[in-house]
XYZ file of C-alpha atoms in Angstrom:
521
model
C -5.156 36.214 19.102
C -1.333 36.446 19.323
C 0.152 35.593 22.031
C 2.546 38.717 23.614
C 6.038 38.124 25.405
C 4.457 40.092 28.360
C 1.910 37.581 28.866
C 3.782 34.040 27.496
C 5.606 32.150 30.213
C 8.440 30.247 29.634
C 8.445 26.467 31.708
C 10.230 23.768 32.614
C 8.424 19.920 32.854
C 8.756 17.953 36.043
C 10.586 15.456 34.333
C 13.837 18.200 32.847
C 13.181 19.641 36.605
C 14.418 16.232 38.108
C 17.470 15.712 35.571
C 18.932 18.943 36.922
C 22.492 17.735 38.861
C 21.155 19.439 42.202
C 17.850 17.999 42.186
C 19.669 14.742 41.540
C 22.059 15.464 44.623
C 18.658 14.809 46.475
C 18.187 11.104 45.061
C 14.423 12.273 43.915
C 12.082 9.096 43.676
C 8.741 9.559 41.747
C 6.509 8.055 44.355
C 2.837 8.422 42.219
C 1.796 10.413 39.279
C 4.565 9.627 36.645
C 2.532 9.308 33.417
C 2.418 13.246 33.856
C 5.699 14.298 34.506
C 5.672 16.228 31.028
C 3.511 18.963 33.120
C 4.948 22.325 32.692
C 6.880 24.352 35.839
C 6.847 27.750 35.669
C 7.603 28.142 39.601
C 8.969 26.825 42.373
C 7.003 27.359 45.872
C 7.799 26.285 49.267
C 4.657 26.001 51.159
C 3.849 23.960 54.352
C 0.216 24.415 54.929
C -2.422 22.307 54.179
C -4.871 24.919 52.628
C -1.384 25.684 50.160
C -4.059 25.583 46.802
C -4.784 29.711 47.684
C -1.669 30.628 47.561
C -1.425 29.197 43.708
C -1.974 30.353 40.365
C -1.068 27.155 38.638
C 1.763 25.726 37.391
C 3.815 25.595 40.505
C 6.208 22.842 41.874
C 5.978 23.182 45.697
C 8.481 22.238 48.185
C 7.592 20.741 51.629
C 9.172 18.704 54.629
C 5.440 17.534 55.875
C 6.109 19.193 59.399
C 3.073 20.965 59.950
C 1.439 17.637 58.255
C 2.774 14.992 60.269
C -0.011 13.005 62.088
C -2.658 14.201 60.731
C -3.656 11.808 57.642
C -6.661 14.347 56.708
C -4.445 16.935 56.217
C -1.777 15.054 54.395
C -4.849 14.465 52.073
C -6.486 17.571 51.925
C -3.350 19.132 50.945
C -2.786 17.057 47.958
C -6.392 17.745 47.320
C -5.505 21.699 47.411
C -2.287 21.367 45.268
C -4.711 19.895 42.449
C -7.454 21.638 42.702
C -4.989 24.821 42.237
C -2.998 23.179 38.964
C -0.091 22.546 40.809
C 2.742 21.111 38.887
C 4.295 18.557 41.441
C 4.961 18.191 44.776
C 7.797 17.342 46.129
C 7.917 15.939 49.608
C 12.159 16.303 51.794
C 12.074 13.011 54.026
C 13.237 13.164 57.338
C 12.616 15.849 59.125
C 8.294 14.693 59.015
C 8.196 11.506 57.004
C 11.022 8.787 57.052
C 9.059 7.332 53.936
C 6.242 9.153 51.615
C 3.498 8.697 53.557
C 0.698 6.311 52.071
C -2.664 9.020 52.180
C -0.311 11.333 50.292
C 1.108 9.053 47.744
C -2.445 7.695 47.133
C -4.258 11.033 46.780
C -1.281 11.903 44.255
C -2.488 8.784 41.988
C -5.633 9.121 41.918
C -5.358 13.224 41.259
C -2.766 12.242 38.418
C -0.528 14.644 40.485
C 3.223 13.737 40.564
C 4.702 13.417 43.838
C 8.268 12.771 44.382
C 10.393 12.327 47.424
C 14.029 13.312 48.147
C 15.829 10.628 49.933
C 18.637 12.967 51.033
C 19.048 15.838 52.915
C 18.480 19.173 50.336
C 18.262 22.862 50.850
C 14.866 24.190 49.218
C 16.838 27.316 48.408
C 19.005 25.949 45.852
C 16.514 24.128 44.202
C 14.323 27.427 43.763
C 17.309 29.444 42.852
C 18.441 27.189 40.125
C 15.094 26.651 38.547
C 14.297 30.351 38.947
C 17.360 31.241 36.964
C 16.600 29.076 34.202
C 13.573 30.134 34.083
C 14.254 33.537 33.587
C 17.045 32.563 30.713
C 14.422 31.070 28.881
C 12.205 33.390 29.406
C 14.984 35.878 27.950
C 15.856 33.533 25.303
C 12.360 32.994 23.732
C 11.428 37.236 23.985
C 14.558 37.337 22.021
C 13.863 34.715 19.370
C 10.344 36.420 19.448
C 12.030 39.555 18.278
C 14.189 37.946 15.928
C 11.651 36.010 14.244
C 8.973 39.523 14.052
C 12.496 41.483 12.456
C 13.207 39.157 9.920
C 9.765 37.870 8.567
C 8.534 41.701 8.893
C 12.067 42.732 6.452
C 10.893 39.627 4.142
C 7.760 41.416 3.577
C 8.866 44.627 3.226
C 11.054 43.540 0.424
C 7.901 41.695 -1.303
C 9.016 38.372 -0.516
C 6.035 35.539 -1.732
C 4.727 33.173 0.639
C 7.280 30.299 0.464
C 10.008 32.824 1.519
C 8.045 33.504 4.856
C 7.552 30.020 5.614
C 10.791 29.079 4.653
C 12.043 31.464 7.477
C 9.632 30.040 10.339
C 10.738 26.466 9.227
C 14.540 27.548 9.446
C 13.959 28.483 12.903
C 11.816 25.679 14.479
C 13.584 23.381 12.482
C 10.515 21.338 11.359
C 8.181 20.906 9.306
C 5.728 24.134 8.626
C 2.449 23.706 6.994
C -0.211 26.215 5.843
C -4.040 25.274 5.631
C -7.415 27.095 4.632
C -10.130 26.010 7.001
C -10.746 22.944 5.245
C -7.405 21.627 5.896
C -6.211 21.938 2.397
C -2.638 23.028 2.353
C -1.786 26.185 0.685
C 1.941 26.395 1.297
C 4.576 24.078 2.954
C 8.397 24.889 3.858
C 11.194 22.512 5.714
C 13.324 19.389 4.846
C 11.507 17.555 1.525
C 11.609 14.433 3.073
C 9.917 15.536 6.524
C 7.546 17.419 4.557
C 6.326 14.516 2.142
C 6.023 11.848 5.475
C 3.994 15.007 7.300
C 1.566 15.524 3.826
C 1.835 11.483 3.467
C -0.344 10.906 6.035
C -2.247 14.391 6.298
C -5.822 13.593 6.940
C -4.771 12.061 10.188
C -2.604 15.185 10.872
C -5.294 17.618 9.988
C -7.333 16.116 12.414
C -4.866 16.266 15.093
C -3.867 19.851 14.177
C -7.288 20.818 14.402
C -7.581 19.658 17.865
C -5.829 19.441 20.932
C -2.090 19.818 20.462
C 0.538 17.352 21.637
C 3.448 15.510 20.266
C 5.348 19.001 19.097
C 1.903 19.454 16.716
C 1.512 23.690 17.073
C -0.703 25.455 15.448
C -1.936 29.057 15.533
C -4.985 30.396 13.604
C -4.779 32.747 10.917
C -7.639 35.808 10.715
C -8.310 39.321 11.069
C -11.554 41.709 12.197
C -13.775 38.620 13.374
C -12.676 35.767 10.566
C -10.427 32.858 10.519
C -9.827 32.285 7.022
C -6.234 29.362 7.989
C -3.630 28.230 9.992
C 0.105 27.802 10.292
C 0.997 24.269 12.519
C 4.512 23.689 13.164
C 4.258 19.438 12.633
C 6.446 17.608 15.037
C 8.259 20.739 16.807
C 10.799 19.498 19.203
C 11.752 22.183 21.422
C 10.135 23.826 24.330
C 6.014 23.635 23.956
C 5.349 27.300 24.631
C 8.561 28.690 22.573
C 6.838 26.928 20.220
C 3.658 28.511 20.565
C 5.406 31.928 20.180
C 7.337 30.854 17.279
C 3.789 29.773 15.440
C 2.211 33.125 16.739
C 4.887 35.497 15.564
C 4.568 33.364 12.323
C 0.542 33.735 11.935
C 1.283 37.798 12.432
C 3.416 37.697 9.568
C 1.397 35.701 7.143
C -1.993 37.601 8.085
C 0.410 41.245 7.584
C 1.859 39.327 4.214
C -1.873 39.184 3.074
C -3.107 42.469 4.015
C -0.376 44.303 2.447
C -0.740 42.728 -0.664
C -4.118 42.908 -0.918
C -4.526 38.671 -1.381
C -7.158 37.134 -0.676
C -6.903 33.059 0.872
C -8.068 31.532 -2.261
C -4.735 33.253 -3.844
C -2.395 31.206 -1.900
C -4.161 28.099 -2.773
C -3.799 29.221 -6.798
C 0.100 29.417 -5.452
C 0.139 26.141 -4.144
C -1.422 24.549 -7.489
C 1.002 26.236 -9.347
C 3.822 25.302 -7.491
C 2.367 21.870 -8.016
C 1.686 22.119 -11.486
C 4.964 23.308 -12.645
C 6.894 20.814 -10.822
C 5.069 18.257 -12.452
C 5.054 19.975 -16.173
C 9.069 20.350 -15.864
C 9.797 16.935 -14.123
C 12.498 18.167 -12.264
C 10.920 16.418 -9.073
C 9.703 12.752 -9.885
C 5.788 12.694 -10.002
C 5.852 9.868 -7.098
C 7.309 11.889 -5.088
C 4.691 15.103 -5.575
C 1.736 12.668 -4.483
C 1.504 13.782 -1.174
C 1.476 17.438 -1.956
C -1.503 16.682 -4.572
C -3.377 14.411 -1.965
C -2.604 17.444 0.853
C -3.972 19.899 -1.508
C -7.352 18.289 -1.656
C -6.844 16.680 -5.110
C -8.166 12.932 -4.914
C -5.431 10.693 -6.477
C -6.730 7.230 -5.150
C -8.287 4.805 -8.239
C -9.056 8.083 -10.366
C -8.298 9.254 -14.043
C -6.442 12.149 -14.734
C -7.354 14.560 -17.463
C -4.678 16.846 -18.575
C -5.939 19.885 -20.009
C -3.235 23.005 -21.107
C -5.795 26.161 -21.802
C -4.842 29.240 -23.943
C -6.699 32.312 -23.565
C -8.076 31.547 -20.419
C -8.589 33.094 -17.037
C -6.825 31.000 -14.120
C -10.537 32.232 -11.626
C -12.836 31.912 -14.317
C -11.125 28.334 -15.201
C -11.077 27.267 -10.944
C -15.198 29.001 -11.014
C -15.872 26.717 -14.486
C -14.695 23.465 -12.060
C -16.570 24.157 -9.336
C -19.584 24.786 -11.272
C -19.591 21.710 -12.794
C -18.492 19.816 -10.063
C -14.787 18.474 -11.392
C -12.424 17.863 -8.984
C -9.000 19.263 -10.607
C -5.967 21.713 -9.706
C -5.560 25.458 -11.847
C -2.632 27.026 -12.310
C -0.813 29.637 -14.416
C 2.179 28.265 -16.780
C 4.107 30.433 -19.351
C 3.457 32.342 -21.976
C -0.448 32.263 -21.198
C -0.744 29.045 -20.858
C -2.872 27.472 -17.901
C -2.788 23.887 -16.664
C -5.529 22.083 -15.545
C -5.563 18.539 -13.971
C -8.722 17.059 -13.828
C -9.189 14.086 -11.296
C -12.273 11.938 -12.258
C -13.671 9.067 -11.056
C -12.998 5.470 -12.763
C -16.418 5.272 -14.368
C -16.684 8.409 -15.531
C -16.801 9.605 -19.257
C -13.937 11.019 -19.458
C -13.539 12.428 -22.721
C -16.908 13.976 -22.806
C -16.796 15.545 -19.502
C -13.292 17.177 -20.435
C -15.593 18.095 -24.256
C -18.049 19.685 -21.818
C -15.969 21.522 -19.595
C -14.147 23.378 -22.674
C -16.988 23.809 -24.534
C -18.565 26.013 -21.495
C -15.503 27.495 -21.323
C -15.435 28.725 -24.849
C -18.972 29.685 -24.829
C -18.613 31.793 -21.346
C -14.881 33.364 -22.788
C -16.634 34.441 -26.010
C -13.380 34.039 -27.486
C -12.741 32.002 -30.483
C -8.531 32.224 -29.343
C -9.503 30.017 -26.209
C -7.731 26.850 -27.157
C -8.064 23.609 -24.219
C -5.666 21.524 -25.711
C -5.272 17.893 -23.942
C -3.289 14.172 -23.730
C -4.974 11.624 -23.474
C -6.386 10.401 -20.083
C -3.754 8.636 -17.523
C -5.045 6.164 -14.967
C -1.739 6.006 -13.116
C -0.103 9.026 -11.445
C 3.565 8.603 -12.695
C 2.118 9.507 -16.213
C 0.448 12.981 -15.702
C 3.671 14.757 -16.246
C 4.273 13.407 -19.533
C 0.510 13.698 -20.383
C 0.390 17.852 -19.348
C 3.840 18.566 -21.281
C 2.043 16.228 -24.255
C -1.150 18.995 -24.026
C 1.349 21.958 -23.705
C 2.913 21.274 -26.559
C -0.817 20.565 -28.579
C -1.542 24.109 -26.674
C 1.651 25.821 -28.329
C 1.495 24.103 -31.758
C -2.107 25.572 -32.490
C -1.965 28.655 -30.714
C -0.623 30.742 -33.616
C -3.031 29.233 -36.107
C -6.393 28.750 -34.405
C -7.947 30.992 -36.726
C -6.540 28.508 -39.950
C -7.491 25.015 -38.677
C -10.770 23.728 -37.814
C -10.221 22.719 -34.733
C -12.542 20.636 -32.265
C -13.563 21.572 -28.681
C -10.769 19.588 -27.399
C -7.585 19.460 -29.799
C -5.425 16.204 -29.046
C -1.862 15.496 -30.614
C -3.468 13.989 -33.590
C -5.817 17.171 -34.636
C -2.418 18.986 -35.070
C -0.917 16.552 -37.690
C 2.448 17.656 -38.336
C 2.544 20.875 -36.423
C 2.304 19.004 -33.492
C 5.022 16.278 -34.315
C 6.933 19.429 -35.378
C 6.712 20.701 -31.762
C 7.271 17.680 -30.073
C 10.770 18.002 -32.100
C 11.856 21.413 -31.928
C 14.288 20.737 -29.941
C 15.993 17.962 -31.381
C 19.624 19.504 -32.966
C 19.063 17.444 -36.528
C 15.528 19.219 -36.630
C 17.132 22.702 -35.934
C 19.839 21.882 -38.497
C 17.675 20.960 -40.586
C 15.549 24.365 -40.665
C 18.315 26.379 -40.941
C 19.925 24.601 -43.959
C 16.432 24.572 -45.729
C 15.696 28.307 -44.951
C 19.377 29.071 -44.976
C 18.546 31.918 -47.622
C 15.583 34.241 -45.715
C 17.145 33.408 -42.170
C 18.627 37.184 -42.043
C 16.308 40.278 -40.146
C 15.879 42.041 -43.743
C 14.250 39.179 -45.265
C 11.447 38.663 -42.586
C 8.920 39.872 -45.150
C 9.715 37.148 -47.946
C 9.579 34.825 -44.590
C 6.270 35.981 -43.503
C 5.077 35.669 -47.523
C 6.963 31.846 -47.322
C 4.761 31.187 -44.071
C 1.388 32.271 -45.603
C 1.574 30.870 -49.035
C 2.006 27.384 -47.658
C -0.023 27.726 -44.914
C -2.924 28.517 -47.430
C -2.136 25.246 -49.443
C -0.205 27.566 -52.224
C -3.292 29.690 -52.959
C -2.304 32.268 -54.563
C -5.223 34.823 -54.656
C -5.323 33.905 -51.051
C -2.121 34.948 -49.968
C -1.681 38.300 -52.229
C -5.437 39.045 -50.157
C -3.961 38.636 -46.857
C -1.043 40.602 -48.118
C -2.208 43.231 -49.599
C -0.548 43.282 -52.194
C -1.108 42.219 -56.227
C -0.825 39.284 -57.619
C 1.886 40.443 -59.898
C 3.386 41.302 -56.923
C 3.194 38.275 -54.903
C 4.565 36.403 -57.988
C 7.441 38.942 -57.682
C 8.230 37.938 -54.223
C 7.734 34.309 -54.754
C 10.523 34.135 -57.487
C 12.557 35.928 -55.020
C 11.994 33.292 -52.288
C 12.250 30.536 -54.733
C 16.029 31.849 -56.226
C 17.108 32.445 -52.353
C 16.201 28.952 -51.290
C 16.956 26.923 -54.868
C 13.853 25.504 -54.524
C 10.347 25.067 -56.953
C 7.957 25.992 -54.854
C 5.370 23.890 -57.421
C 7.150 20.989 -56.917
C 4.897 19.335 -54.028
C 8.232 17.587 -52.269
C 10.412 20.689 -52.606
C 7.619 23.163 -51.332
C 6.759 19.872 -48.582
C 10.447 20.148 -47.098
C 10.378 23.905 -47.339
C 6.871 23.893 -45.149
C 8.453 21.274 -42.625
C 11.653 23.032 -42.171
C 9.532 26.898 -41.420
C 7.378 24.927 -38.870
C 10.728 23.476 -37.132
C 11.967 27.156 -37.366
C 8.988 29.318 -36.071
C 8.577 26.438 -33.170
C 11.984 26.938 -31.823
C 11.328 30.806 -31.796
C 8.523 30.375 -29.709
């Protein structure tokens, strides 16, 4: 449950109490209790009698010369005894008027309460203590219901204007100005925003900070749960916050609003923002823009296991990012799922050392072709990588296996798995699409059919060779007659100034159309 502005207090610890320059006018000494002196104030009370605790709710610093407790060592005791059994904050004891020196039943009933005591060597009107701590107080108070406000306006515009997930937490990082982290239940992070570098030391060490996160807070560690009608299904934790505690608190609250309204309204379910996170993942590894070393913690925070394991990666055509994660689960392979371009999907399969890895990745896509019923599902894949620096190379290696046979699955034989080498020179053609000799190349060789009204003599070119130069093949798939298809072919041949029968001509011809339908792709 949210916390509301009507119900959040702001506070003060003992300790910033003390630093203020008219507490310090009073030479304050800490006399017992100062391993808690982080204890929040969220009042100041001046109160004399020794049954004080009724007149509490907690949270108070109280004020008190000792008069009405001089002599009487039971009472100086009892009323410690009351301030902690109420939650007091501190006491604070004015000497001279009742007590030339903290008196010892006092100061030792402080210790062993673990309630700070402190005394004021000088002289020090109670009144402008309360005033000035009252006043900040209330500036605080105003300060936090207006970042409150602030925070709700902006995240709730964000939303409105169909902002994903990252933009959100990119908003709640800007304004607590550390690290923000989003888990499911099982601590595996679905989304993260702040500064990279205090983001990778936070999902560095995460188990440890999972833990922590999922316990008592402490240390700037804030979390709020995330849920609706009954069920938690996350959590938001702001990871080493450094302002006030409980503006803190607000901030993460007005945060878990947002995200649980970001889900509702677009009708996601959990499981969606971890397919987010993968891809995120995913696609900075594929494109190598960030260096893979530097992505281990977000694949160790996201529940894939990276330590002394082989990595499988897999690009899948034709197949459905859910019915890929469901395939996973089912048979119990630990791996990351996400959506690339073009329908492509990326999978990263994590194995253990002494596991088969080529047959379980064999397996996997032959369940996956049997369950897709399609004979277009192509899991292309690189060969297995045992350290983590080469899985970026090895996914862009299957992507381009993926791409090479995608527009001719229904021509080559291919096996469960295609590697590099079951795509001959298609796939050395895609590796070098790219490459400006290669695209000169093409277009010098096919300089003749390049223009939009010869696409049909081009699409005649592609088939012929593709078929091995079967003739009775390609006027079939055509349409057309064989007197016509020779008609077409002499047509090609005069445009290039080629003999398509001579095997090295028609060769550089075949080359120089798979260099030129790659780079259109």
């Amino acid at each position: 449950m949210a916390t509301t502005p009507d119900t959040w207090e702001p506070a003060l610890s003992v300790r910033q109490v003390l630093t203020l320059e008219r507490v310090l006018a009073g030479e304050p000494e800490v006399v017992a209790g100062a391993s808690h002196l982080d204890r929040p104030v969220r009042w100041v009370h001046v109160a004399e009698a020794a049954d004080v605790g009724v007149m509490l709710s907690g949270g108070e610093m109280v004020l008190t010369t000792g008069v009405l407790l001089a002599g009487d060592e039971d009472k100086q005791a009892e009323y410690v005894r009351s301030l902690h059994r109420a939650e007091a904050a501190a006491v604070v004891l004015g000497l001279g008027r009742a007590f030339p020196a903290a008196p010892d039943v006092m100061r030792r009933a402080a210790e062993r309460c673990g309630l700070p005591m402190v005394v004021l060597h000088r002289p020090f009107p109670f009144a402008e203590l309360t005033e000035e701590v009252q006043s900040r107080l209330v500036r605080r108070k105003f300060a936090a219901v207006s970042l409150s406000e602030a925070v709700r306006t902006e995240l709730t515009a964000l939303i409105t204007a169909g902002a994903p997930l990252q933009g959100l937490l990119d908003e709640v990082a800007r304004h607590s100005a550390c690290p923000v982290v989003v888990t499911n239940l099982a601590h595996r992070v679905l989304g993260t925003a702040g500064e990279r570098p205090a983001v990778d030391d936070v999902l560095r060490d995460w188990e440890r900070i999972a833990r922590q996160a999922g316990g008592t807070e402490g240390d700037g560690w804030i979390r709020a749960e995330l849920g609706g009608r009954g069920e938690r299904w996350g959590r938001i934790v702001l990871c080493g916050y450094r302002g006030d505690t409980a503006t803190g608190r607000l901030l993460a609250d007005r945060a878990a609003e947002a995200l649980v309204l970001h889900r509702m309204l677009g009708g996601t379910a959990a499981c969606s923002w971890e397919e987010q996170s993968a891809q995120s993942l995913l696609t900075d590894l594929v494109s190598g823009v960030v260096p893979a070393r530097q992505l281990l913690p977000r694949a160790r925070a996201a529940g894939l296991p990276v330590n002394r394991r082989t990595f499988v990666p897999l690009v899948v055509h034709d197949g459905d990012t859910g019915r890929l994660d469901r395939l996973l689960r089912l048979l119990g392979l630990p791996g990351l799922v996400a959506e690339l371009a073009d329908g492509a999907t990326a999978v990263l399969l994590s194995l253990a050392r002494d596991q088969d890895a080529g047959a379980l990745a064999a397996h996997f896509a032959t369940r996956l072709r049997s369950e897709s019923g399609s004979a277009r599902t192509i899991v292309a894949a690189a060969d297995p990588r045992v350290v983590w620096d080469d899985v970026p190379a090895g996914l862009r290696e299957a992507q381009h296996v993926a791409d090479a046979v995608a527009d001719s699955a229904a021509v080559l034989d291919l096996p469960p798995v295609v590697r590099l080498k079951d795509v001959h020179l298609r796939g050395l053609i895609r590796l070098l699409r790219d490459d400006p000799q290669v695209q000169s190349f093409a277009e010098r060789e096919l300089d003749g059919l390049l223009c939009e009204a010869d696409e049909d003599l081009l699409s005649v070119l592609r088939t012929y060779l593709a078929t091995g130069r079967n003739k009775s093949r390609t006027a079939q798939l055509h349409h057309v007659s064989r007197p016509a298809l020779y008609r077409r072919l002499e047509a090609i041949q005069v445009r290039l100034g080629v003999d398509l029968d001579d095997f090295e001509q028609a060769a550089s011809v075949h080359i120089a159309l798979l260099a030129h339908d790659a780079q259109q792709q």
